[in-house]
PDB file of C-alpha atoms in Angstrom:
ATOM      1  CA  UNK A   1      14.533  -3.149 -11.857  1.00 65.00           C
ATOM      2  CA  UNK A   2      16.922  -6.217 -10.877  1.00 69.00           C
ATOM      3  CA  UNK A   3      17.281  -7.158  -7.197  1.00 72.00           C
ATOM      4  CA  UNK A   4      20.769  -6.415  -5.833  1.00 72.00           C
ATOM      5  CA  UNK A   5      19.709  -9.722  -2.760  1.00 72.00           C
ATOM      6  CA  UNK A   6      17.245 -12.871  -2.995  1.00 76.00           C
ATOM      7  CA  UNK A   7      13.661 -12.126  -2.435  1.00 74.00           C
ATOM      8  CA  UNK A   8      12.174 -12.637   0.693  1.00 78.00           C
ATOM      9  CA  UNK A   9       8.791 -13.001  -0.394  1.00 81.00           C
ATOM     10  CA  UNK A  10       7.020 -13.854  -3.949  1.00 87.00           C
ATOM     11  CA  UNK A  11       3.723 -12.418  -4.143  1.00 87.00           C
ATOM     12  CA  UNK A  12       0.845 -13.148  -6.960  1.00 91.00           C
ATOM     13  CA  UNK A  13      -1.462  -9.816  -6.778  1.00 94.00           C
ATOM     14  CA  UNK A  14      -4.431  -8.767  -8.976  1.00 96.00           C
ATOM     15  CA  UNK A  15      -6.879  -6.709  -9.534  1.00 98.00           C
ATOM     16  CA  UNK A  16      -4.733  -3.622  -8.399  1.00 98.00           C
ATOM     17  CA  UNK A  17      -6.373  -0.696  -8.195  1.00 98.00           C
ATOM     18  CA  UNK A  18      -3.905   2.838  -8.174  1.00 98.00           C
ATOM     19  CA  UNK A  19      -6.217   5.881  -6.667  1.00 98.00           C
ATOM     20  CA  UNK A  20      -3.875   8.755  -6.513  1.00 98.00           C
ATOM     21  CA  UNK A  21      -4.100  12.129  -5.842  1.00 98.00           C
ATOM     22  CA  UNK A  22      -1.763  15.359  -6.725  1.00 98.00           C
ATOM     23  CA  UNK A  23      -0.125  17.413  -3.982  1.00 98.00           C
ATOM     24  CA  UNK A  24       2.067  19.804  -2.924  1.00 98.00           C
ATOM     25  CA  UNK A  25       4.784  18.570  -1.352  1.00 98.00           C
ATOM     26  CA  UNK A  26       5.301  20.767   1.653  1.00 97.00           C
ATOM     27  CA  UNK A  27       2.098  19.531   2.963  1.00 97.00           C
ATOM     28  CA  UNK A  28       3.317  15.775   3.078  1.00 98.00           C
ATOM     29  CA  UNK A  29       6.661  15.864   4.228  1.00 97.00           C
ATOM     30  CA  UNK A  30       5.633  15.671   7.510  1.00 97.00           C
ATOM     31  CA  UNK A  31       4.396  12.648   6.828  1.00 98.00           C
ATOM     32  CA  UNK A  32       6.845   9.815   5.298  1.00 98.00           C
ATOM     33  CA  UNK A  33      10.251   8.787   7.022  1.00 97.00           C
ATOM     34  CA  UNK A  34      13.326  10.769   8.126  1.00 96.00           C
ATOM     35  CA  UNK A  35      15.208  10.693   5.114  1.00 96.00           C
ATOM     36  CA  UNK A  36      13.121  10.656   2.386  1.00 98.00           C
ATOM     37  CA  UNK A  37      10.756  12.941   0.983  1.00 98.00           C
ATOM     38  CA  UNK A  38       7.691  13.350  -1.185  1.00 98.00           C
ATOM     39  CA  UNK A  39       8.728  12.183  -4.719  1.00 98.00           C
ATOM     40  CA  UNK A  40       7.550  15.040  -7.223  1.00 98.00           C
ATOM     41  CA  UNK A  41       6.193  13.233 -10.413  1.00 98.00           C
ATOM     42  CA  UNK A  42       4.977  15.365 -13.503  1.00 98.00           C
ATOM     43  CA  UNK A  43       5.761  18.282 -10.962  1.00 98.00           C
ATOM     44  CA  UNK A  44       3.936  17.418  -8.281  1.00 98.00           C
ATOM     45  CA  UNK A  45       4.012  14.948  -4.829  1.00 98.00           C
ATOM     46  CA  UNK A  46       1.426  12.361  -4.456  1.00 98.00           C
ATOM     47  CA  UNK A  47      -0.242  10.325  -1.858  1.00 98.00           C
ATOM     48  CA  UNK A  48      -3.209   7.535  -2.757  1.00 98.00           C
ATOM     49  CA  UNK A  49      -4.987   4.530  -2.167  1.00 98.00           C
ATOM     50  CA  UNK A  50      -3.831   1.554  -3.236  1.00 98.00           C
ATOM     51  CA  UNK A  51      -6.297  -1.954  -3.002  1.00 98.00           C
ATOM     52  CA  UNK A  52      -5.489  -5.505  -4.493  1.00 97.00           C
ATOM     53  CA  UNK A  53      -5.805  -9.488  -4.006  1.00 96.00           C
ATOM     54  CA  UNK A  54      -2.792 -11.617  -2.477  1.00 86.00           C
ATOM     55  CA  UNK A  55      -3.404 -15.034  -4.578  1.00 81.00           C
ATOM     56  CA  UNK A  56      -0.662 -17.283  -3.499  1.00 70.00           C
ATOM     57  CA  UNK A  57       2.863 -15.531  -1.504  1.00 71.00           C
ATOM     58  CA  UNK A  58       5.813 -17.470  -1.339  1.00 66.00           C
ATOM     59  CA  UNK A  59       8.894 -17.208   0.839  1.00 64.00           C
ATOM     60  CA  UNK A  60      11.852 -18.952  -0.972  1.00 62.00           C
ATOM     61  CA  UNK A  61      13.174 -21.381  -1.133  1.00 61.00           C
ATOM     62  CA  UNK A  62      10.342 -22.606   0.277  1.00 59.00           C
ATOM     63  CA  UNK A  63       7.105 -23.745  -1.945  1.00 62.00           C
ATOM     64  CA  UNK A  64       4.020 -21.351  -2.167  1.00 61.00           C
ATOM     65  CA  UNK A  65       2.006 -21.608   1.539  1.00 58.00           C
ATOM     66  CA  UNK A  66      -1.238 -22.384   1.360  1.00 55.00           C
ATOM     67  CA  UNK A  67      -1.650 -21.942   5.232  1.00 55.00           C
ATOM     68  CA  UNK A  68      -1.437 -17.883   4.317  1.00 58.00           C
ATOM     69  CA  UNK A  69      -4.419 -18.119   2.211  1.00 64.00           C
ATOM     70  CA  UNK A  70      -5.438 -14.948   0.064  1.00 81.00           C
ATOM     71  CA  UNK A  71      -5.841 -11.656   1.386  1.00 90.00           C
ATOM     72  CA  UNK A  72      -7.044  -8.008   0.345  1.00 95.00           C
ATOM     73  CA  UNK A  73      -4.875  -5.261   1.436  1.00 96.00           C
ATOM     74  CA  UNK A  74      -6.462  -1.754   1.087  1.00 98.00           C
ATOM     75  CA  UNK A  75      -3.571   1.052   1.937  1.00 97.00           C
ATOM     76  CA  UNK A  76      -3.282   4.674   2.547  1.00 98.00           C
ATOM     77  CA  UNK A  77       0.449   5.520   0.531  1.00 98.00           C
ATOM     78  CA  UNK A  78       2.909   8.593  -0.546  1.00 98.00           C
ATOM     79  CA  UNK A  79       5.020   8.118  -3.386  1.00 98.00           C
ATOM     80  CA  UNK A  80       8.759   8.830  -1.750  1.00 98.00           C
ATOM     81  CA  UNK A  81      12.465   9.742  -3.212  1.00 98.00           C
ATOM     82  CA  UNK A  82      15.596   9.504  -1.275  1.00 97.00           C
ATOM     83  CA  UNK A  83      19.390  10.567  -1.268  1.00 94.00           C
ATOM     84  CA  UNK A  84      20.245   7.887  -2.816  1.00 93.00           C
ATOM     85  CA  UNK A  85      17.764   8.672  -5.464  1.00 95.00           C
ATOM     86  CA  UNK A  86      15.352   5.160  -5.541  1.00 95.00           C
ATOM     87  CA  UNK A  87      12.251   6.121  -5.839  1.00 97.00           C
ATOM     88  CA  UNK A  88       9.573   4.203  -3.143  1.00 97.00           C
ATOM     89  CA  UNK A  89       6.426   4.016  -1.717  1.00 98.00           C
ATOM     90  CA  UNK A  90       5.823   5.026   2.366  1.00 98.00           C
ATOM     91  CA  UNK A  91       2.631   3.721   3.515  1.00 97.00           C
ATOM     92  CA  UNK A  92       0.892   5.503   6.095  1.00 97.00           C
ATOM     93  CA  UNK A  93      -1.467   2.452   6.278  1.00 96.00           C
ATOM     94  CA  UNK A  94      -1.844  -1.410   5.291  1.00 96.00           C
ATOM     95  CA  UNK A  95      -5.542  -2.645   6.279  1.00 96.00           C
ATOM     96  CA  UNK A  96      -5.769  -6.130   5.684  1.00 93.00           C
ATOM     97  CA  UNK A  97      -7.436  -9.537   7.850  1.00 92.00           C
ATOM     98  CA  UNK A  98      -4.717 -11.378   7.475  1.00 84.00           C
ATOM     99  CA  UNK A  99      -2.986 -11.290  11.129  1.00 86.00           C
ATOM    100  CA  UNK A 100       0.045 -13.484  10.150  1.00 78.00           C
ATOM    101  CA  UNK A 101       1.121 -10.834   7.611  1.00 79.00           C
ATOM    102  CA  UNK A 102      -0.040  -7.771  10.062  1.00 85.00           C
ATOM    103  CA  UNK A 103       2.229  -9.395  12.791  1.00 84.00           C
ATOM    104  CA  UNK A 104       5.137 -10.329  10.328  1.00 79.00           C
ATOM    105  CA  UNK A 105       5.233  -6.909   8.856  1.00 80.00           C
ATOM    106  CA  UNK A 106       4.808  -5.171  11.912  1.00 80.00           C
ATOM    107  CA  UNK A 107       8.013  -7.335  13.692  1.00 80.00           C
ATOM    108  CA  UNK A 108       9.862  -7.557  10.641  1.00 78.00           C
ATOM    109  CA  UNK A 109       9.815  -5.474   8.107  1.00 83.00           C
ATOM    110  CA  UNK A 110       8.098  -1.781   9.400  1.00 89.00           C
ATOM    111  CA  UNK A 111       5.090  -1.491   7.544  1.00 92.00           C
ATOM    112  CA  UNK A 112       2.016  -0.475   9.048  1.00 94.00           C
ATOM    113  CA  UNK A 113      -0.318  -3.443   8.719  1.00 93.00           C
ATOM    114  CA  UNK A 114      -3.475  -2.493  10.108  1.00 93.00           C
ATOM    115  CA  UNK A 115      -6.435  -5.286  11.083  1.00 94.00           C
ATOM    116  CA  UNK A 116      -9.318  -4.367   9.351  1.00 95.00           C
ATOM    117  CA  UNK A 117     -11.746  -6.724   7.004  1.00 95.00           C
ATOM    118  CA  UNK A 118     -11.294  -6.101   3.491  1.00 96.00           C
ATOM    119  CA  UNK A 119     -12.314  -7.780   0.493  1.00 96.00           C
ATOM    120  CA  UNK A 120     -12.891  -7.539  -3.120  1.00 97.00           C
ATOM    121  CA  UNK A 121     -14.870  -8.756  -5.723  1.00 97.00           C
ATOM    122  CA  UNK A 122     -14.544  -8.300  -9.491  1.00 97.00           C
ATOM    123  CA  UNK A 123     -17.214  -8.612 -12.253  1.00 98.00           C
ATOM    124  CA  UNK A 124     -16.169  -8.745 -15.739  1.00 98.00           C
ATOM    125  CA  UNK A 125     -14.053  -4.798 -16.093  1.00 98.00           C
ATOM    126  CA  UNK A 126     -15.844  -4.014 -12.654  1.00 98.00           C
ATOM    127  CA  UNK A 127     -13.162  -4.181  -9.417  1.00 98.00           C
ATOM    128  CA  UNK A 128     -14.206  -3.513  -6.390  1.00 98.00           C
ATOM    129  CA  UNK A 129     -12.587  -3.645  -2.908  1.00 98.00           C
ATOM    130  CA  UNK A 130     -13.865  -2.398   1.364  1.00 97.00           C
ATOM    131  CA  UNK A 131     -12.330  -2.259   4.112  1.00 97.00           C
ATOM    132  CA  UNK A 132     -13.809  -1.744   7.452  1.00 97.00           C
ATOM    133  CA  UNK A 133     -11.490  -2.039  10.997  1.00 93.00           C
ATOM    134  CA  UNK A 134     -12.521  -3.792  13.550  1.00 74.00           C
ATOM    135  CA  UNK A 135     -11.304  -2.056  17.014  1.00 65.00           C
ATOM    136  CA  UNK A 136     -11.677  -4.935  19.466  1.00 56.00           C
ATOM    137  CA  UNK A 137      -8.716  -6.971  16.621  1.00 53.00           C
ATOM    138  CA  UNK A 138      -6.809  -3.615  16.354  1.00 52.00           C
ATOM    139  CA  UNK A 139      -6.571  -3.015  19.867  1.00 53.00           C
ATOM    140  CA  UNK A 140      -5.785  -6.552  20.602  1.00 50.00           C
ATOM    141  CA  UNK A 141      -2.965  -6.632  17.831  1.00 49.00           C
ATOM    142  CA  UNK A 142      -1.776  -3.153  18.908  1.00 52.00           C
ATOM    143  CA  UNK A 143      -1.882  -2.125  22.273  1.00 47.00           C
ATOM    144  CA  UNK A 144       0.864   0.237  22.545  1.00 46.00           C
ATOM    145  CA  UNK A 145      -0.134   1.929  19.531  1.00 49.00           C
ATOM    146  CA  UNK A 146      -3.839   2.061  20.885  1.00 41.00           C
ATOM    147  CA  UNK A 147      -3.115   3.460  23.954  1.00 42.00           C
ATOM    148  CA  UNK A 148      -0.775   6.277  22.455  1.00 47.00           C
ATOM    149  CA  UNK A 149      -4.206   6.738  19.981  1.00 48.00           C
ATOM    150  CA  UNK A 150      -6.886   6.744  22.425  1.00 49.00           C
ATOM    151  CA  UNK A 151      -6.269   7.507  25.768  1.00 49.00           C
ATOM    152  CA  UNK A 152      -8.559   7.272  28.278  1.00 48.00           C
ATOM    153  CA  UNK A 153      -9.949   4.046  26.205  1.00 49.00           C
ATOM    154  CA  UNK A 154     -12.216   5.911  24.034  1.00 50.00           C
ATOM    155  CA  UNK A 155     -14.031   3.941  21.288  1.00 48.00           C
ATOM    156  CA  UNK A 156     -11.944   4.199  17.838  1.00 53.00           C
ATOM    157  CA  UNK A 157     -13.853   4.931  15.257  1.00 59.00           C
ATOM    158  CA  UNK A 158     -14.535   1.870  12.462  1.00 75.00           C
ATOM    159  CA  UNK A 159     -12.246   4.034   9.871  1.00 94.00           C
ATOM    160  CA  UNK A 160     -13.442   2.447   6.180  1.00 97.00           C
ATOM    161  CA  UNK A 161     -13.209   2.677   3.022  1.00 97.00           C
ATOM    162  CA  UNK A 162     -14.571   1.563  -0.242  1.00 98.00           C
ATOM    163  CA  UNK A 163     -13.319   2.228  -4.325  1.00 98.00           C
ATOM    164  CA  UNK A 164     -15.078   0.624  -6.946  1.00 98.00           C
ATOM    165  CA  UNK A 165     -13.799   0.935 -10.804  1.00 98.00           C
ATOM    166  CA  UNK A 166     -14.788   0.038 -14.275  1.00 98.00           C
ATOM    167  CA  UNK A 167     -11.218  -0.731 -15.601  1.00 98.00           C
ATOM    168  CA  UNK A 168     -10.319   0.446 -19.631  1.00 98.00           C
ATOM    169  CA  UNK A 169      -8.276   0.735 -22.410  1.00 98.00           C
ATOM    170  CA  UNK A 170      -4.671   0.379 -22.099  1.00 98.00           C
ATOM    171  CA  UNK A 171      -2.063   3.092 -20.880  1.00 97.00           C
ATOM    172  CA  UNK A 172       1.148   3.767 -21.604  1.00 95.00           C
ATOM    173  CA  UNK A 173       2.660   6.437 -20.316  1.00 97.00           C
ATOM    174  CA  UNK A 174       5.120   7.797 -18.134  1.00 97.00           C
ATOM    175  CA  UNK A 175       3.452   9.095 -16.026  1.00 98.00           C
ATOM    176  CA  UNK A 176       1.380   6.101 -15.321  1.00 98.00           C
ATOM    177  CA  UNK A 177       4.694   4.302 -14.694  1.00 97.00           C
ATOM    178  CA  UNK A 178       5.878   5.998 -12.216  1.00 97.00           C
ATOM    179  CA  UNK A 179       3.145   5.642 -10.488  1.00 98.00           C
ATOM    180  CA  UNK A 180       2.968   1.955 -10.946  1.00 98.00           C
ATOM    181  CA  UNK A 181       6.220   1.211 -10.986  1.00 97.00           C
ATOM    182  CA  UNK A 182       7.594   2.177  -8.071  1.00 97.00           C
ATOM    183  CA  UNK A 183      11.736   0.487  -6.533  1.00 95.00           C
ATOM    184  CA  UNK A 184      10.771  -0.446  -3.396  1.00 96.00           C
ATOM    185  CA  UNK A 185       9.237   0.494  -0.002  1.00 96.00           C
ATOM    186  CA  UNK A 186      10.230   2.990   2.727  1.00 97.00           C
ATOM    187  CA  UNK A 187       9.228   1.537   6.472  1.00 96.00           C
ATOM    188  CA  UNK A 188      10.824   3.584   9.789  1.00 94.00           C
ATOM    189  CA  UNK A 189      11.533   0.351  12.313  1.00 91.00           C
ATOM    190  CA  UNK A 190      13.659   0.739  15.391  1.00 89.00           C
ATOM    191  CA  UNK A 191      13.979   4.148  14.855  1.00 90.00           C
ATOM    192  CA  UNK A 192      15.589   3.596  11.604  1.00 94.00           C
ATOM    193  CA  UNK A 193      14.011   3.730   7.896  1.00 96.00           C
ATOM    194  CA  UNK A 194      14.371   0.808   6.025  1.00 94.00           C
ATOM    195  CA  UNK A 195      13.856   0.419   2.003  1.00 95.00           C
ATOM    196  CA  UNK A 196      12.829  -2.959   1.084  1.00 93.00           C
ATOM    197  CA  UNK A 197      13.387  -3.321  -2.621  1.00 94.00           C
ATOM    198  CA  UNK A 198      10.325  -4.013  -5.063  1.00 94.00           C
ATOM    199  CA  UNK A 199      11.323  -5.878  -8.124  1.00 93.00           C
ATOM    200  CA  UNK A 200       8.084  -7.360 -11.122  1.00 94.00           C
ATOM    201  CA  UNK A 201       7.670  -7.828 -14.538  1.00 94.00           C
ATOM    202  CA  UNK A 202       6.770  -4.675 -16.686  1.00 95.00           C
ATOM    203  CA  UNK A 203       3.024  -3.908 -16.426  1.00 97.00           C
ATOM    204  CA  UNK A 204      -0.277  -3.614 -18.386  1.00 98.00           C
ATOM    205  CA  UNK A 205      -1.335  -0.857 -17.141  1.00 98.00           C
ATOM    206  CA  UNK A 206      -5.327   0.239 -17.745  1.00 98.00           C
ATOM    207  CA  UNK A 207      -7.242   3.241 -17.081  1.00 98.00           C
ATOM    208  CA  UNK A 208     -10.431   3.148 -15.208  1.00 98.00           C
ATOM    209  CA  UNK A 209     -13.476   5.108 -15.029  1.00 98.00           C
ATOM    210  CA  UNK A 210     -14.720   5.318 -10.526  1.00 98.00           C
ATOM    211  CA  UNK A 211     -17.505   4.523  -9.632  1.00 98.00           C
ATOM    212  CA  UNK A 212     -17.540   4.803  -5.903  1.00 98.00           C
ATOM    213  CA  UNK A 213     -14.786   6.545  -3.680  1.00 98.00           C
ATOM    214  CA  UNK A 214     -15.811   7.049  -0.030  1.00 96.00           C
ATOM    215  CA  UNK A 215     -14.880   6.421   3.850  1.00 97.00           C
ATOM    216  CA  UNK A 216     -12.495   8.471   6.769  1.00 97.00           C
ATOM    217  CA  UNK A 217     -10.038   5.811   6.579  1.00 97.00           C
ATOM    218  CA  UNK A 218      -7.812   8.633   5.351  1.00 97.00           C
ATOM    219  CA  UNK A 219      -8.123  10.159   8.742  1.00 96.00           C
ATOM    220  CA  UNK A 220      -7.004   7.902  10.643  1.00 95.00           C
ATOM    221  CA  UNK A 221      -3.955   8.413   8.743  1.00 96.00           C
ATOM    222  CA  UNK A 222      -2.833  12.143   9.015  1.00 96.00           C
ATOM    223  CA  UNK A 223      -4.551  12.556   5.667  1.00 97.00           C
ATOM    224  CA  UNK A 224      -8.062  14.198   6.371  1.00 96.00           C
ATOM    225  CA  UNK A 225     -10.142  14.736   3.167  1.00 96.00           C
ATOM    226  CA  UNK A 226      -7.701  13.109   1.216  1.00 97.00           C
ATOM    227  CA  UNK A 227     -11.382  11.345  -1.279  1.00 97.00           C
ATOM    228  CA  UNK A 228     -12.892  14.737  -1.044  1.00 96.00           C
ATOM    229  CA  UNK A 229     -12.030  15.324  -4.926  1.00 96.00           C
ATOM    230  CA  UNK A 230     -12.362  12.530  -7.456  1.00 97.00           C
ATOM    231  CA  UNK A 231      -8.601  10.578  -8.264  1.00 98.00           C
ATOM    232  CA  UNK A 232      -6.175  13.484 -10.656  1.00 98.00           C
ATOM    233  CA  UNK A 233      -4.819   9.815 -11.185  1.00 98.00           C
ATOM    234  CA  UNK A 234      -6.741   6.461 -11.873  1.00 98.00           C
ATOM    235  CA  UNK A 235      -5.499   3.461 -13.066  1.00 98.00           C
ATOM    236  CA  UNK A 236      -6.013  -0.415 -12.602  1.00 98.00           C
ATOM    237  CA  UNK A 237      -3.074  -3.682 -13.750  1.00 98.00           C
ATOM    238  CA  UNK A 238      -5.264  -7.003 -13.728  1.00 98.00           C
ATOM    239  CA  UNK A 239      -2.221  -9.450 -11.973  1.00 97.00           C
ATOM    240  CA  UNK A 240       2.218  -9.193 -11.883  1.00 96.00           C
ATOM    241  CA  UNK A 241       3.735 -10.992  -9.520  1.00 94.00           C
ATOM    242  CA  UNK A 242       5.398  -8.884  -6.929  1.00 94.00           C
ATOM    243  CA  UNK A 243       9.410  -9.775  -5.579  1.00 91.00           C
ATOM    244  CA  UNK A 244      10.770  -8.302  -2.385  1.00 91.00           C
ATOM    245  CA  UNK A 245      13.804  -7.882  -1.177  1.00 90.00           C
ATOM    246  CA  UNK A 246      15.958  -6.298   1.612  1.00 85.00           C
ATOM    247  CA  UNK A 247      17.998  -3.203   0.326  1.00 81.00           C
ATOM    248  CA  UNK A 248      19.641  -1.291   3.274  1.00 88.00           C
ATOM    249  CA  UNK A 249      19.244   1.823   6.213  1.00 91.00           C
ATOM    250  CA  UNK A 250      18.056   4.702   4.938  1.00 92.00           C
ATOM    251  CA  UNK A 251      19.281   6.903   8.328  1.00 75.00           C
TER     252      UNK A 251
END
């Protein structure tokens, strides 16, 4: 879908892994921003893990910024839809080591970025992403959230997530398209739910075979047990260019 406004940021994504699980919509309803609800696709609501590598970031009209460099992001997400029918994603967390991205996302976008040592590796068709949170850095970046979450100064667990898959053949199905191509992000900022548009060229989606999935990152975002069974959908996209633009206030 074309963007209604000029892009705010443009990113090159590579080695994208999508792991999604079917859920009852009611089990996820309390975890999405006001003004949205879990999107029902193929008869189910969906929660998932997505992980990818940023190779380039650009803020139009400026040229690509080498200062931002490459970074890995590991997310826990829920597929959402609002009353206008815009199908998006609500991130429960985006774990990354890029501090400028964390600060900007919290201040300007309302997206819940969290500091973590996140890295990726690819060998042929094998793609692996790993993230482990660093309690001291998370505390320094988000002192208010830390105090609310950990009264009394208790030690925060080192929540982590690891996913390793082997990419397979190209998949061309409506379900794969719905799970990987979303119109934007639903995010909560200053008591308002915002919709950020997202656009990219048509994706070449591949099936994937799971080699490893573990960690307790879902525990940190109210989704304990997410990794207890294999994903109902496991997909890979080798790369794309993603553009974000302002949408509007949902509620």
